[in-house]
CSV table of C-alpha atoms in Angstrom, one decimal:
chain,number,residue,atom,x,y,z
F,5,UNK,CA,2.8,-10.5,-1.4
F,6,UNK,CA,2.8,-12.6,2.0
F,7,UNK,CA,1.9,-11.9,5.2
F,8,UNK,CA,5.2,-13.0,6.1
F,9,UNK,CA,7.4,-10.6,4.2
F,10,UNK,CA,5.3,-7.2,5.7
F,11,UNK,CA,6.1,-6.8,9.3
F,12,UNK,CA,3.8,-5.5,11.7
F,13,UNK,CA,3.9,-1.6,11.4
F,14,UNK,CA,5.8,-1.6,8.2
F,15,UNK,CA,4.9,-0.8,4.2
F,16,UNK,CA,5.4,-2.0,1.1
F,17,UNK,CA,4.5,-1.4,-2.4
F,18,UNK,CA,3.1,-4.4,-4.1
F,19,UNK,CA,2.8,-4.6,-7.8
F,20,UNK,CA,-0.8,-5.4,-8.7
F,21,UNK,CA,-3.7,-5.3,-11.8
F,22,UNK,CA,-7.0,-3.0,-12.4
F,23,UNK,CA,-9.9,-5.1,-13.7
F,24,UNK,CA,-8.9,-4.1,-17.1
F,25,UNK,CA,-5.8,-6.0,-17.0
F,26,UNK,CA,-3.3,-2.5,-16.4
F,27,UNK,CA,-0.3,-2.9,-13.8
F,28,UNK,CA,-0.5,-0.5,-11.0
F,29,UNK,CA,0.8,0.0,-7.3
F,30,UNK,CA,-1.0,-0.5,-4.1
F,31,UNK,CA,0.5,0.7,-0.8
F,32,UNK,CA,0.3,-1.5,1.7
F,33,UNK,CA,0.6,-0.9,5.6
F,34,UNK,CA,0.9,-3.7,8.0
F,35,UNK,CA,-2.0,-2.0,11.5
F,36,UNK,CA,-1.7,-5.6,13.5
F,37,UNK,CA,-1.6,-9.6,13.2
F,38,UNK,CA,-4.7,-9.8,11.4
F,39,UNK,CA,-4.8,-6.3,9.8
F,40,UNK,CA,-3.5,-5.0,6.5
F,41,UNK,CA,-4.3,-1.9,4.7
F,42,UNK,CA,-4.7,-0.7,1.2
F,43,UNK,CA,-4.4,2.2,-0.7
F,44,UNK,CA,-3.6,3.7,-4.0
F,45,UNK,CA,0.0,5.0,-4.6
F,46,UNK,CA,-1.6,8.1,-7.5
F,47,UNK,CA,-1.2,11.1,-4.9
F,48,UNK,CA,-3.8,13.2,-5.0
F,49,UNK,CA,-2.7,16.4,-5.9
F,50,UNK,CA,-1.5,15.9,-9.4
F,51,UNK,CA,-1.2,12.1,-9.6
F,52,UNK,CA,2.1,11.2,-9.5
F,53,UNK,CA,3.4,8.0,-7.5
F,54,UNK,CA,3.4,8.0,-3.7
F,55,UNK,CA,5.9,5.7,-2.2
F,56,UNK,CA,6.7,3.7,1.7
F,57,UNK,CA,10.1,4.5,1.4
F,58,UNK,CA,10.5,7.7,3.6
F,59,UNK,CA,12.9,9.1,6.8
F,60,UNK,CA,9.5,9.4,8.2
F,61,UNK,CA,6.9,6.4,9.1
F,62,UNK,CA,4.4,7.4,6.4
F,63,UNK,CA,4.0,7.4,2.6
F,64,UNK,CA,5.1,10.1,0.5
F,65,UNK,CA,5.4,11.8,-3.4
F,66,UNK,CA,8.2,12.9,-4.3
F,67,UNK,CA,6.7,15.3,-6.4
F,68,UNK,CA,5.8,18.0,-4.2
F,69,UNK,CA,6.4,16.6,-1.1
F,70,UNK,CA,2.8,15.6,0.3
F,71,UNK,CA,2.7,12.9,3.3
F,72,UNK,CA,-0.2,10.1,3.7
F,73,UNK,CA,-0.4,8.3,7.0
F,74,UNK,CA,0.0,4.5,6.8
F,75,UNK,CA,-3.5,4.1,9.3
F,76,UNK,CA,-6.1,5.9,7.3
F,77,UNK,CA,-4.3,7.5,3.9
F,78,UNK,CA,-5.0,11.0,5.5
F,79,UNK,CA,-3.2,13.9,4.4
F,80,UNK,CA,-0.3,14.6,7.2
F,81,UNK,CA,1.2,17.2,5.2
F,82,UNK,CA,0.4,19.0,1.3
F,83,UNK,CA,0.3,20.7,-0.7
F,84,UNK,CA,-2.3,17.1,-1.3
F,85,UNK,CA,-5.7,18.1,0.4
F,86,UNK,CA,-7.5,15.1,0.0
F,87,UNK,CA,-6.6,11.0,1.4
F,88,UNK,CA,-5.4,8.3,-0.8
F,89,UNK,CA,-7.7,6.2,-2.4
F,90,UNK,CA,-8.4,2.9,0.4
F,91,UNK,CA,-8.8,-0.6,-1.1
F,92,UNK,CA,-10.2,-3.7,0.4
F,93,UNK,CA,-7.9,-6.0,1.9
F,94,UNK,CA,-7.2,-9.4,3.9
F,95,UNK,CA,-4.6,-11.6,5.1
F,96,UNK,CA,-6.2,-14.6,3.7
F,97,UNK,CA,-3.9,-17.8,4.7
F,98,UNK,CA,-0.2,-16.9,3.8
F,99,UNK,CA,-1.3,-14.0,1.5
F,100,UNK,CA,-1.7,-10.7,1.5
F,101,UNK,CA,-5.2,-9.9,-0.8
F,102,UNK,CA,-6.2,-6.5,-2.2
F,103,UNK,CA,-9.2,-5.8,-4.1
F,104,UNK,CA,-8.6,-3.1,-6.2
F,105,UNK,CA,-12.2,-3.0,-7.7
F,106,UNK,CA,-13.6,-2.2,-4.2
F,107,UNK,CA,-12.3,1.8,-3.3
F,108,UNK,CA,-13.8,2.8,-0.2
């Protein structure tokens, strides 16, 4: 994705690959200039896909209705207990990097 097309204080899901080759999401949130964030979209209460589209400014399943903030993948509301999964990430020229090998 570039830089370019993820506004500052917005999110995105970007289509990306595990080492082994497999497509998956990353959720990507926009902190500042120079900042981007990464996270799996698996929720973590029973794995299904969390998504940036929401009325409110944070990421959500539409499972069961949990709600991750976009500055740390915390739990804002459940029944989810635990954060999203963070990913290593840059703004490297025009593009927007994440390293889905590196979970922090």
């Amino acid at each position: 994705m570039k830089a370019k097309d993820l506004a500052i204080g917005s999110r995105a899901l970007a289509p990306a690959k595990d080492p082994s080759g497999k497509e998956v999401g990353v959720l990507l949130f926009r902190k500042d200039e120079k900042t981007v964030l990464a996270y799996s979209n698996v929720c973590t209460h029973q794995g299904c896909a969390v998504s940036p589209k929401s009325s409110k400014e944070d990421f959500y399943c539409a499972c069961h209705g949990s709600r991750f903030a976009p500055a740390d993948g915390t739990v804002d509301e459940g029944p989810a207990i635990a954060a999203l999964p963070r990913y290593a990430a840059a703004i490297e020229g025009d593009d927007i990097v994440a390293y889905i090998t590196a979970a922090e």
